[in-house]
Coordinates of C-alpha atoms in Angstrom, one line a residue:
X28 CA -0.1 0.0 -0.1
X29 CA 1.3 3.5 -1.0
X30 CA 2.1 6.2 1.5
X31 CA -0.8 8.3 -0.2
X32 CA -3.2 5.4 0.5
X33 CA -2.2 5.2 4.1
X34 CA -2.6 9.0 4.4
X35 CA -6.1 8.9 3.0
X36 CA -7.0 6.1 5.6
X37 CA -5.8 8.3 8.4
X38 CA -7.5 11.4 7.1
X39 CA -10.8 9.4 6.9
X40 CA -10.1 8.2 10.5
X41 CA -9.6 11.8 11.5
X42 CA -12.9 12.9 10.2
X43 CA -14.7 9.9 12.0
X44 CA -12.9 10.7 15.3
X45 CA -13.9 14.3 15.2
X46 CA -17.6 13.4 14.5
X47 CA -17.4 11.3 17.6
X48 CA -16.0 14.3 19.7
X49 CA -18.8 16.5 18.1
X50 CA -21.6 14.2 19.4
X51 CA -20.6 15.3 23.0
X52 CA -19.6 18.9 22.2
X53 CA -23.2 20.3 23.0
X54 CA -23.4 18.7 26.5
X55 CA -19.7 18.8 27.7
X56 CA -17.0 21.4 27.6
X57 CA -13.8 20.8 25.7
X58 CA -11.8 19.4 28.7
X59 CA -14.6 17.0 29.6
X60 CA -15.2 15.6 26.1
X61 CA -11.6 15.2 25.4
X62 CA -11.3 12.6 28.3
X63 CA -14.6 11.1 27.4
X64 CA -13.7 10.4 23.9
X65 CA -10.1 9.4 24.5
X66 CA -11.2 7.0 27.2
X67 CA -13.4 5.2 24.9
X68 CA -10.8 5.2 22.2
X69 CA -8.4 3.6 24.8
X70 CA -10.9 0.8 25.4
X71 CA -11.5 0.3 21.8
X72 CA -8.0 0.0 21.0
X73 CA -6.9 -2.4 23.9
X74 CA -9.9 -4.5 22.9
X75 CA -9.0 -4.6 19.2
X76 CA -5.3 -5.5 20.0
X77 CA -6.6 -8.2 22.4
X78 CA -9.0 -9.7 19.8
X79 CA -6.2 -9.8 17.3
X80 CA -3.9 -11.9 19.6
X81 CA -7.1 -13.9 20.6
X82 CA -7.8 -15.0 17.0
X83 CA -4.0 -15.7 16.5
X84 CA -3.9 -17.9 19.5
X85 CA -7.1 -19.8 18.4
X86 CA -5.5 -20.6 15.1
X87 CA -2.3 -21.8 16.8
X88 CA -4.1 -24.0 19.3
X89 CA -5.6 -25.8 16.2
X90 CA -2.5 -26.0 14.0
X91 CA -0.7 -29.3 14.2
X92 CA 2.7 -27.6 13.1
X93 CA 2.6 -25.1 16.0
X94 CA 4.1 -25.6 19.4
X95 CA 0.7 -24.5 21.1
X96 CA -1.3 -27.1 19.2
X97 CA -4.0 -28.8 21.1
X98 CA -4.5 -32.3 19.7
X99 CA -8.1 -33.2 19.9
X100 CA -7.0 -36.8 20.8
X101 CA -5.5 -35.6 24.1
X102 CA -8.9 -33.8 24.9
X103 CA -11.3 -36.5 24.3
X104 CA -11.7 -35.7 20.7
X105 CA -13.4 -32.9 18.8
X106 CA -16.6 -31.7 20.1
X107 CA -18.1 -29.5 23.0
X108 CA -15.5 -30.5 25.6
X109 CA -12.7 -29.8 23.2
X110 CA -14.0 -26.3 22.4
X111 CA -14.4 -25.7 26.2
X112 CA -10.8 -26.6 26.7
X113 CA -9.7 -24.1 23.8
X114 CA -11.9 -21.4 25.2
X115 CA -10.3 -21.9 28.6
X116 CA -6.7 -21.7 27.1
X117 CA -7.7 -18.5 25.2
X118 CA -8.3 -16.8 28.6
X119 CA -4.8 -17.6 30.0
X120 CA -3.0 -14.3 30.4
X121 CA 0.6 -15.5 29.8
X122 CA -0.2 -16.1 26.2
X123 CA -1.1 -12.3 25.8
X124 CA 1.8 -11.0 27.8
X125 CA 4.4 -12.9 26.0
X126 CA 3.7 -10.8 22.9
X127 CA 3.3 -7.5 24.9
X128 CA -0.5 -7.7 24.3
X129 CA -2.5 -5.6 26.8
X130 CA -4.6 -7.8 29.0
X131 CA -8.4 -7.0 28.8
X132 CA -10.9 -8.5 31.1
X133 CA -14.0 -9.9 29.4
X134 CA -16.3 -7.1 30.9
X135 CA -13.9 -4.5 29.2
X136 CA -13.9 -6.1 25.7
X137 CA -15.7 -3.9 23.1
X138 CA -18.0 -6.6 21.9
X139 CA -19.3 -6.9 25.5
X140 CA -19.7 -3.1 25.8
X141 CA -21.6 -2.9 22.5
X142 CA -23.9 -5.8 23.3
X143 CA -24.6 -4.7 26.9
X144 CA -25.0 -1.1 26.0
X145 CA -28.2 -1.9 24.2
X146 CA -29.6 -3.5 27.3
X147 CA -28.8 -1.0 29.9
X148 CA -30.1 1.9 28.0
X149 CA -33.5 0.6 28.9
X150 CA -32.9 -1.7 31.9
X151 CA -30.5 -3.2 34.3
X152 CA -28.0 -6.1 34.3
X153 CA -26.0 -7.9 36.9
X154 CA -22.4 -8.9 36.2
X155 CA -21.1 -12.0 38.1
X156 CA -17.5 -12.1 39.5
X157 CA -16.7 -14.4 36.5
X158 CA -18.0 -11.8 34.0
X159 CA -21.3 -13.4 33.2
X160 CA -24.3 -11.3 32.5
X161 CA -27.7 -11.9 34.4
X162 CA -30.7 -10.0 33.3
X163 CA -32.4 -10.5 36.7
X164 CA -31.0 -10.2 40.1
X165 CA -29.8 -13.6 41.7
X166 CA -32.3 -14.9 44.2
X167 CA -29.6 -15.9 46.5
X168 CA -28.7 -12.8 48.7
X169 CA -25.0 -13.7 49.1
X170 CA -24.6 -14.3 45.3
X171 CA -26.4 -11.0 44.7
X172 CA -23.9 -9.1 46.9
X173 CA -21.1 -10.5 44.8
X174 CA -22.5 -9.2 41.5
X175 CA -22.3 -5.6 40.2
X176 CA -25.6 -4.0 39.4
X177 CA -25.3 -2.0 36.1
X178 CA -28.1 0.3 35.3
X179 CA -26.6 3.0 32.9
X180 CA -24.2 3.1 30.1
X181 CA -21.8 5.2 32.2
X182 CA -21.8 2.5 34.8
X183 CA -21.0 -0.1 32.2
X184 CA -17.9 1.9 30.9
X185 CA -16.6 2.8 34.5
X186 CA -16.8 -0.9 35.4
X187 CA -14.9 -1.8 32.3
X188 CA -12.2 0.7 33.2
X189 CA -12.1 -0.4 36.8
X190 CA -11.7 -4.0 35.7
X191 CA -8.7 -3.0 33.5
X192 CA -7.0 -1.3 36.4
X193 CA -7.5 -4.3 38.7
X194 CA -6.0 -6.6 35.9
X195 CA -3.1 -4.2 35.3
X196 CA -1.9 -2.8 38.6
X197 CA 0.4 -0.3 36.8
X198 CA -2.7 1.7 35.8
X199 CA -4.1 1.9 39.3
X200 CA -5.7 5.4 39.8
X201 CA -4.8 6.2 36.2
X202 CA -7.9 5.6 34.2
X203 CA -10.7 8.4 34.2
X204 CA -13.6 6.6 35.7
X205 CA -15.9 9.6 35.2
X206 CA -18.7 8.2 32.9
X207 CA -21.3 7.6 35.7
X208 CA -20.9 11.2 36.7
X209 CA -21.2 12.8 33.3
X210 CA -24.5 14.5 32.5
X211 CA -24.8 12.8 29.1
X212 CA -28.1 11.4 27.6
X213 CA -27.9 7.6 27.6
X214 CA -28.8 7.3 24.1
X215 CA -26.1 9.8 23.0
X216 CA -23.4 7.9 25.0
X217 CA -24.7 4.7 23.4
X218 CA -24.5 6.2 19.9
X219 CA -20.9 7.2 20.7
X220 CA -20.0 3.7 21.5
X221 CA -21.5 2.4 18.2
X222 CA -19.5 5.1 16.4
X223 CA -16.3 4.4 17.9
X224 CA -16.8 0.7 17.2
X225 CA -16.4 1.6 13.5
X226 CA -12.9 2.9 14.1
X227 CA -10.5 0.3 12.7
X228 CA -7.3 -0.4 14.5
X229 CA -6.2 -2.9 11.9
X230 CA -4.9 -2.0 8.5
X231 CA -3.1 -3.8 5.7
X232 CA 0.2 -1.9 6.2
X233 CA -0.1 0.3 9.2
X234 CA 0.7 -1.1 12.6
X235 CA -2.3 -0.9 15.0
X236 CA 0.0 1.0 17.6
X237 CA 0.8 3.6 14.9
X238 CA -2.8 4.0 14.2
X239 CA -3.5 4.7 17.8
X240 CA -0.5 7.0 17.9
X241 CA -2.0 8.9 15.1
X242 CA -5.4 9.0 16.9
X243 CA -3.9 10.3 20.1
X244 CA -1.7 12.9 18.3
X245 CA -4.7 14.1 16.2
X246 CA -7.2 14.3 19.0
X247 CA -4.7 16.0 21.4
X248 CA -3.9 18.5 18.6
X249 CA -7.6 19.2 18.0
X250 CA -8.5 19.5 21.6
X251 CA -5.5 21.9 22.2
X252 CA -7.0 24.1 19.4
X253 CA -10.5 23.9 21.0
X254 CA -9.3 24.7 24.4
X255 CA -6.9 27.3 23.5
X256 CA -3.7 28.1 25.4
X257 CA -4.7 25.9 28.5
X258 CA -5.4 22.9 26.2
X259 CA -2.2 23.2 24.4
X260 CA -0.1 23.0 27.6
X261 CA 0.4 19.1 27.1
X262 CA 0.8 19.1 23.3
X263 CA 4.1 19.5 21.5
X264 CA 4.0 19.1 17.7
X265 CA 5.1 15.7 16.5
X266 CA 7.8 17.1 14.2
X267 CA 9.5 19.0 17.1
X268 CA 9.4 16.0 19.2
X269 CA 10.8 13.9 16.4
X270 CA 13.6 16.4 15.8
X271 CA 14.9 16.3 19.4
X272 CA 14.7 12.6 19.5
X273 CA 16.5 12.2 16.2
X274 CA 19.3 14.5 17.3
X275 CA 19.7 12.9 20.7
X276 CA 19.2 9.2 19.5
X277 CA 18.1 7.8 22.9
X278 CA 18.9 4.1 22.2
X279 CA 19.9 2.9 25.6
X280 CA 19.7 4.1 29.1
X281 CA 17.4 6.3 31.2
X282 CA 15.2 8.7 29.5
X283 CA 13.6 11.6 31.4
X284 CA 11.0 14.2 30.9
X285 CA 10.2 16.5 33.8
X286 CA 7.2 18.2 32.0
X287 CA 6.0 15.2 30.0
X288 CA 2.4 16.1 29.3
X289 CA 0.9 13.2 27.5
X290 CA 4.3 11.5 26.9
X291 CA 5.0 12.5 23.4
X292 CA 8.8 12.3 23.7
X293 CA 8.6 8.7 25.1
X294 CA 6.4 7.6 22.2
X295 CA 8.6 9.2 19.6
X296 CA 11.6 7.5 21.3
X297 CA 9.9 4.2 21.0
X298 CA 9.1 4.9 17.2
X299 CA 12.8 6.0 16.6
X300 CA 14.2 2.8 18.4
X301 CA 11.8 0.4 16.5
X302 CA 12.7 2.2 13.2
X303 CA 16.4 1.6 13.8
X304 CA 16.2 -1.9 14.9
X305 CA 16.8 -1.2 18.5
X306 CA 15.0 -2.6 21.5
X307 CA 12.6 -0.6 23.8
X308 CA 13.7 -2.9 26.7
X309 CA 17.0 -1.2 26.6
X310 CA 15.4 2.2 27.6
X311 CA 14.0 3.1 31.1
X312 CA 11.3 5.7 31.1
X313 CA 10.9 8.4 33.8
X314 CA 8.5 11.3 33.7
X315 CA 6.7 13.9 35.8
X316 CA 3.5 15.9 35.3
X317 CA 1.6 18.2 37.4
X318 CA -1.9 18.1 35.8
X319 CA -3.7 15.0 37.0
X320 CA -5.7 14.3 33.8
X321 CA -2.8 14.9 31.6
X322 CA -0.7 12.5 33.9
X323 CA -3.4 9.9 33.3
X324 CA -3.2 10.4 29.5
X325 CA 0.6 9.8 29.6
X326 CA 0.2 6.5 31.7
X327 CA -2.5 5.3 29.3
X328 CA -0.2 6.2 26.3
X329 CA 2.6 4.1 27.7
X330 CA 0.5 1.2 28.8
X331 CA -1.2 0.6 25.4
X332 CA 2.3 0.6 23.8
X333 CA 3.6 -2.0 26.4
X334 CA 6.3 0.5 27.6
X335 CA 7.4 0.2 31.2
X336 CA 7.3 3.6 32.9
X337 CA 7.9 5.5 36.2
X338 CA 5.9 8.5 36.4
X339 CA 6.2 8.9 40.2
X340 CA 3.7 8.0 42.8
X341 CA 1.4 10.8 41.9
X342 CA 1.1 14.0 39.6
X343 CA 3.2 16.6 41.2
X344 CA 5.0 19.9 40.9
X345 CA 8.4 19.2 39.4
X346 CA 10.0 22.1 41.6
X347 CA 8.5 21.5 45.0
X348 CA 7.7 17.7 44.8
X349 CA 10.4 16.1 42.7
X350 CA 9.2 12.4 41.9
X351 CA 12.7 11.3 40.9
X352 CA 15.3 13.1 43.3
X353 CA 18.0 10.6 42.8
X354 CA 17.7 10.0 39.1
X355 CA 20.7 10.8 36.8
X356 CA 19.3 10.2 33.3
X357 CA 21.2 9.6 30.1
X358 CA 18.7 11.6 28.0
X359 CA 16.5 14.4 29.1
X360 CA 14.0 15.9 26.8
X361 CA 11.1 18.4 27.6
X362 CA 8.9 21.1 26.3
X363 CA 7.9 23.0 29.5
X364 CA 5.5 26.0 29.7
X365 CA 7.3 29.1 28.1
X366 CA 8.2 32.0 30.4
X367 CA 6.3 30.6 33.4
X368 CA 5.9 33.0 36.2
X369 CA 5.6 32.5 39.9
X370 CA 7.0 29.0 39.7
X371 CA 9.3 29.2 42.8
X372 CA 6.7 29.2 45.7
X373 CA 8.0 26.9 48.2
X374 CA 11.5 26.6 46.5
X375 CA 14.5 27.4 48.5
X376 CA 16.9 29.8 47.0
X377 CA 19.9 27.6 47.9
X378 CA 18.2 24.6 46.2
X379 CA 21.2 22.3 45.0
X380 CA 19.7 22.5 41.5
X381 CA 20.7 26.0 41.0
X382 CA 24.3 25.4 40.5
X383 CA 24.8 28.0 37.9
X384 CA 22.6 30.8 39.6
X385 CA 19.2 31.2 41.1
X386 CA 16.6 31.7 38.4
X387 CA 14.3 34.7 38.6
X388 CA 10.7 34.3 40.1
X389 CA 9.3 35.9 37.0
X390 CA 10.5 33.4 34.5
X391 CA 11.1 29.6 34.9
X392 CA 13.1 29.0 31.7
X393 CA 16.5 28.7 33.5
X394 CA 14.9 26.8 36.4
X395 CA 13.7 24.1 33.9
X396 CA 17.1 24.1 32.2
X397 CA 19.1 23.6 35.5
X398 CA 16.6 21.1 36.9
X399 CA 17.2 19.0 33.8
X400 CA 21.0 19.4 34.1
X401 CA 20.9 18.4 37.8
X402 CA 19.2 15.1 36.7
X403 CA 21.7 14.5 33.8
X404 CA 24.2 11.7 34.0
X405 CA 28.1 12.3 33.6
X406 CA 27.7 11.3 29.8
X407 CA 24.2 12.6 29.5
X408 CA 22.6 14.9 26.9
X409 CA 19.5 16.9 27.0
X410 CA 17.3 18.7 24.5
X411 CA 14.9 21.5 25.8
X412 CA 12.4 23.8 24.0
X413 CA 12.4 27.2 25.3
X414 CA 11.3 30.8 24.2
X415 CA 13.8 32.6 22.1
X416 CA 14.2 35.2 24.9
X417 CA 16.3 32.6 26.9
X418 CA 19.1 33.0 24.2
X419 CA 19.7 36.8 24.8
X420 CA 17.9 38.1 28.0
X421 CA 20.0 39.6 30.7
X422 CA 17.0 40.3 33.0
X423 CA 17.2 39.3 36.6
X424 CA 20.3 37.0 36.6
X425 CA 19.4 35.2 33.3
X426 CA 22.4 36.6 31.5
X427 CA 24.7 35.4 34.3
X428 CA 23.2 31.9 34.4
X429 CA 23.6 31.6 30.7
X430 CA 27.2 33.0 30.9
X431 CA 28.0 30.2 33.5
X432 CA 26.5 27.6 31.3
X433 CA 28.7 28.7 28.4
X434 CA 31.9 29.0 30.4
X435 CA 31.4 25.5 31.9
X436 CA 31.2 24.4 28.3
X437 CA 27.8 22.6 28.7
X438 CA 26.1 24.1 25.6
X439 CA 26.6 21.9 22.6
X440 CA 24.1 23.1 20.0
X441 CA 21.4 25.9 19.5
X442 CA 18.6 25.5 17.0
X443 CA 16.4 28.5 16.1
X444 CA 13.0 27.5 15.0
X445 CA 10.5 29.1 12.6
X446 CA 7.4 30.8 14.0
X447 CA 3.8 29.5 14.0
X448 CA 4.7 26.0 15.1
X449 CA 2.5 25.6 18.2
X450 CA -1.3 25.6 18.5
X451 CA -1.2 27.5 21.9
X452 CA 1.4 30.3 21.6
X453 CA 2.9 32.5 18.9
X454 CA 6.1 32.9 21.0
X455 CA 9.0 32.2 18.8
X456 CA 11.1 29.2 20.1
X457 CA 14.4 27.5 20.1
X458 CA 16.0 24.2 21.2
X459 CA 18.8 24.1 23.6
X460 CA 21.1 21.0 23.4
X461 CA 23.5 20.5 26.3
X462 CA 25.8 17.8 27.3
X463 CA 28.0 17.1 30.3
X464 CA 30.8 15.5 28.2
X465 CA 32.0 17.0 24.9
X466 CA 35.1 14.8 24.9
X467 CA 35.8 11.8 22.7
X468 CA 33.3 9.0 23.4
X469 CA 31.0 6.5 21.7
X470 CA 27.2 7.4 21.9
X471 CA 24.4 5.1 22.8
X472 CA 23.8 5.0 19.0
X473 CA 27.4 3.8 18.3
X474 CA 28.6 7.2 16.9
X475 CA 32.3 8.0 17.5
X476 CA 32.1 11.5 18.9
X477 CA 35.2 13.7 18.4
X478 CA 36.5 16.2 21.0
X479 CA 34.2 19.2 20.9
X480 CA 35.4 21.0 23.9
X481 CA 35.2 24.7 23.6
X482 CA 32.9 24.6 20.6
X483 CA 29.2 25.2 20.1
X484 CA 27.2 24.4 16.9
X485 CA 24.5 27.1 15.8
X486 CA 21.7 26.1 13.4
X487 CA 19.2 28.6 12.1
X488 CA 16.2 26.6 11.0
X489 CA 13.8 29.6 10.7
X490 CA 13.5 29.3 6.9
X491 CA 12.6 25.6 6.9
X492 CA 9.2 24.1 7.0
X493 CA 5.9 24.8 5.2
X494 CA 2.5 26.2 6.1
X495 CA 0.3 23.2 6.7
X496 CA -2.8 25.5 7.0
X497 CA -3.5 29.2 7.4
X498 CA -2.0 29.4 10.9
X499 CA 0.3 26.5 11.6
X500 CA 3.8 25.7 10.1
X501 CA 5.2 22.3 10.2
X502 CA 8.5 20.5 9.2
X503 CA 8.8 17.8 6.6
X504 CA 10.8 14.7 7.2
X505 CA 13.5 16.1 4.9
X506 CA 13.6 19.3 7.1
X507 CA 14.3 17.2 10.2
X508 CA 16.9 15.1 8.4
X509 CA 18.8 18.2 7.2
X510 CA 19.1 19.6 10.8
X511 CA 19.9 16.2 12.3
X512 CA 22.6 15.3 9.7
X513 CA 24.4 18.6 10.3
X514 CA 24.5 18.1 14.0
X515 CA 25.6 14.4 13.8
X516 CA 28.3 15.3 11.1
X517 CA 29.5 18.1 13.4
X518 CA 29.7 15.6 16.4
X519 CA 31.7 13.0 14.6
X520 CA 33.9 15.6 12.7
X521 CA 33.1 14.2 9.1
X522 CA 31.1 15.8 6.3
X523 CA 30.4 19.0 8.2
X524 CA 31.0 22.5 6.9
X525 CA 29.8 25.9 8.0
X526 CA 27.0 27.1 5.7
X527 CA 26.2 30.8 5.6
X528 CA 22.7 31.5 6.8
X529 CA 22.2 28.0 8.1
X530 CA 24.9 26.7 10.5
X531 CA 28.2 27.6 12.0
X532 CA 30.6 26.0 14.5
X533 CA 31.9 28.7 17.0
X534 CA 34.4 28.7 19.7
X535 CA 33.6 30.1 23.1
X536 CA 35.8 33.1 22.7
X537 CA 33.5 34.3 19.9
X538 CA 30.5 33.8 22.0
X539 CA 32.1 35.9 24.7
X540 CA 32.6 38.7 22.2
X541 CA 28.9 38.6 21.6
X542 CA 28.2 39.0 25.3
X543 CA 27.2 35.4 25.7
X544 CA 24.2 35.7 23.4
X545 CA 23.2 32.4 21.8
X546 CA 21.0 33.5 18.9
X547 CA 22.1 31.4 15.9
X548 CA 21.5 34.5 13.6
X549 CA 24.4 36.2 15.2
X550 CA 26.8 33.5 14.2
X551 CA 25.5 31.9 11.0
X552 CA 25.4 35.1 9.0
X553 CA 23.3 35.7 5.9
X554 CA 23.0 33.3 3.1
X555 CA 25.0 34.2 0.0
X556 CA 22.8 35.8 -2.7
X557 CA 23.1 34.4 -6.2
X558 CA 25.2 36.9 -8.4
X559 CA 23.0 37.9 -11.3
X560 CA 26.0 39.6 -13.1
X561 CA 24.6 43.2 -12.7
X562 CA 27.3 45.5 -11.1
X563 CA 26.0 46.9 -7.7
X564 CA 26.2 50.7 -8.7
X565 CA 24.1 50.0 -12.0
X566 CA 21.5 47.9 -10.0
X567 CA 21.0 50.6 -7.4
X568 CA 20.7 53.3 -10.2
X569 CA 18.0 51.2 -12.0
X570 CA 16.0 50.3 -8.9
X571 CA 16.1 54.0 -7.7
X572 CA 14.7 55.0 -11.2
X573 CA 12.0 52.4 -10.9
X574 CA 11.0 53.6 -7.4
X575 CA 10.8 57.2 -8.6
X576 CA 8.5 56.1 -11.6
X577 CA 6.3 54.2 -9.2
X578 CA 6.0 57.1 -6.8
X579 CA 5.0 59.4 -9.7
X580 CA 2.4 56.7 -10.8
X581 CA 1.1 56.7 -7.2
X582 CA 0.6 60.5 -7.2
X583 CA -1.2 60.5 -10.5
X584 CA -3.7 57.7 -9.4
X585 CA -4.3 59.5 -6.0
X586 CA -5.1 62.8 -7.9
X587 CA -7.5 60.8 -10.3
X588 CA -9.2 59.2 -7.3
X589 CA -9.8 62.6 -5.7
X590 CA -11.2 64.0 -8.9
X591 CA -13.7 61.2 -9.3
X592 CA -14.8 61.5 -5.6
X593 CA -15.3 65.3 -6.1
X594 CA -17.4 64.6 -9.2
X595 CA -19.6 62.3 -7.0
X596 CA -20.0 65.0 -4.3
X597 CA -17.6 63.4 -1.9
X598 CA -14.6 65.9 -2.2
X599 CA -11.7 65.3 0.1

């Protein structure tokens, strides 16, 4: 299947998803319907993935050439008893875990929800501890107490989510069991279940996890637009995340994001590792997030991908309740809120993280940067999205902190980004890449780094990208590869050359002459213009003459307009 056909499939999926969200838009605000829709999509995906493995196992149990073959002769011959034995084996959890398939209890499988949804819209059911459904309450009081009484679609969904948490302890307290409390018409919620049932998580050439990743990315982006600035706080454009991941290459070790949002950096790390034939098991994931619902989304995002993670005991403020105080990560990546104010309530001025200077109360940019450095291993590297002001500001100690970072040779690369990349802000942004070791060493990806001590690479990527719509810019994969290749070639010392207007390798002495300002445009210069063969003096004379003619024509047209207006009785 071609890339274009795959894209058509995903575009069709996008429309269907947004129709699903629209069904709730009139009764819920953006924040509520975001979690309502995403929670159901989560259930649909894990159920589909489970069903695929379920069918695969059923085939294997009946295949004489497979190691899991269940010979009917060993089970009394083909018939009802044999089918019961196969059905029993199909519910053995280990068969699913061995292929990293998420375990879904019977009451949380989509076919169960869809079937019982029709019943509870107009009635009540009782679910036994074994997952069987009774249409009437058990006569025995003890048995009745063991059953769950379900009298609404919301209860049915909440029960499914609760059963998943019980079966998957890593998700305890993570799933948003809010459907019973939502003021949604029963029929409308039932319609939503039927609509999401038509969302396919299987495709001829697309991996089901990639489809789900697209779903999450699309929905988070759409909700970010719908909610405005607040909604965009957890959403970083995929291309920017991919760029940082490509440049850092987190193949092995501990990966940390102290402002993780919905876990985009971890997801892209998994994609990158898989695309380069690495093993996700070689990476340990650590994250922290303050917003409770976003923390839940991140945990769901990891669970459905089978990625082991440590997001701390609870959602918490990174500055006042560090969930990983002893962590020293090999890779740190983040997109924290830009220019965050009043971030330091409850933070001591002598906090050990402020090794290079106390960040100002009015701006958390250098607090994020130093927090990440504090958690960086001796050979670790970090990539951090910050507002452009961080590269040049001298306000309230920011200049002295930046100078200390440069003088301690921690800054490896600065990338200036084009505007209009983010749904929630028009603030121009840049990426800081820092490392604790610029000496010769072999990276996690196997690259032989040269000695880069005393050098900083500047990349001006402001002219890259394209307008994906009227308001948002994005990078193509070629754009990402261009920036990444320059960075890696510079690191290994092969195939790199300064390019006017795009990239420059600069020593610390030159940065000192620029008062420790790190704006790439100061160092890469202007791109050379193509020589058209016309001498400069002659070109200036020609252009000046053209301008004079245009001014004269402008004056003539202005006089003509005034004359016409006077004739109409509107003299000016």
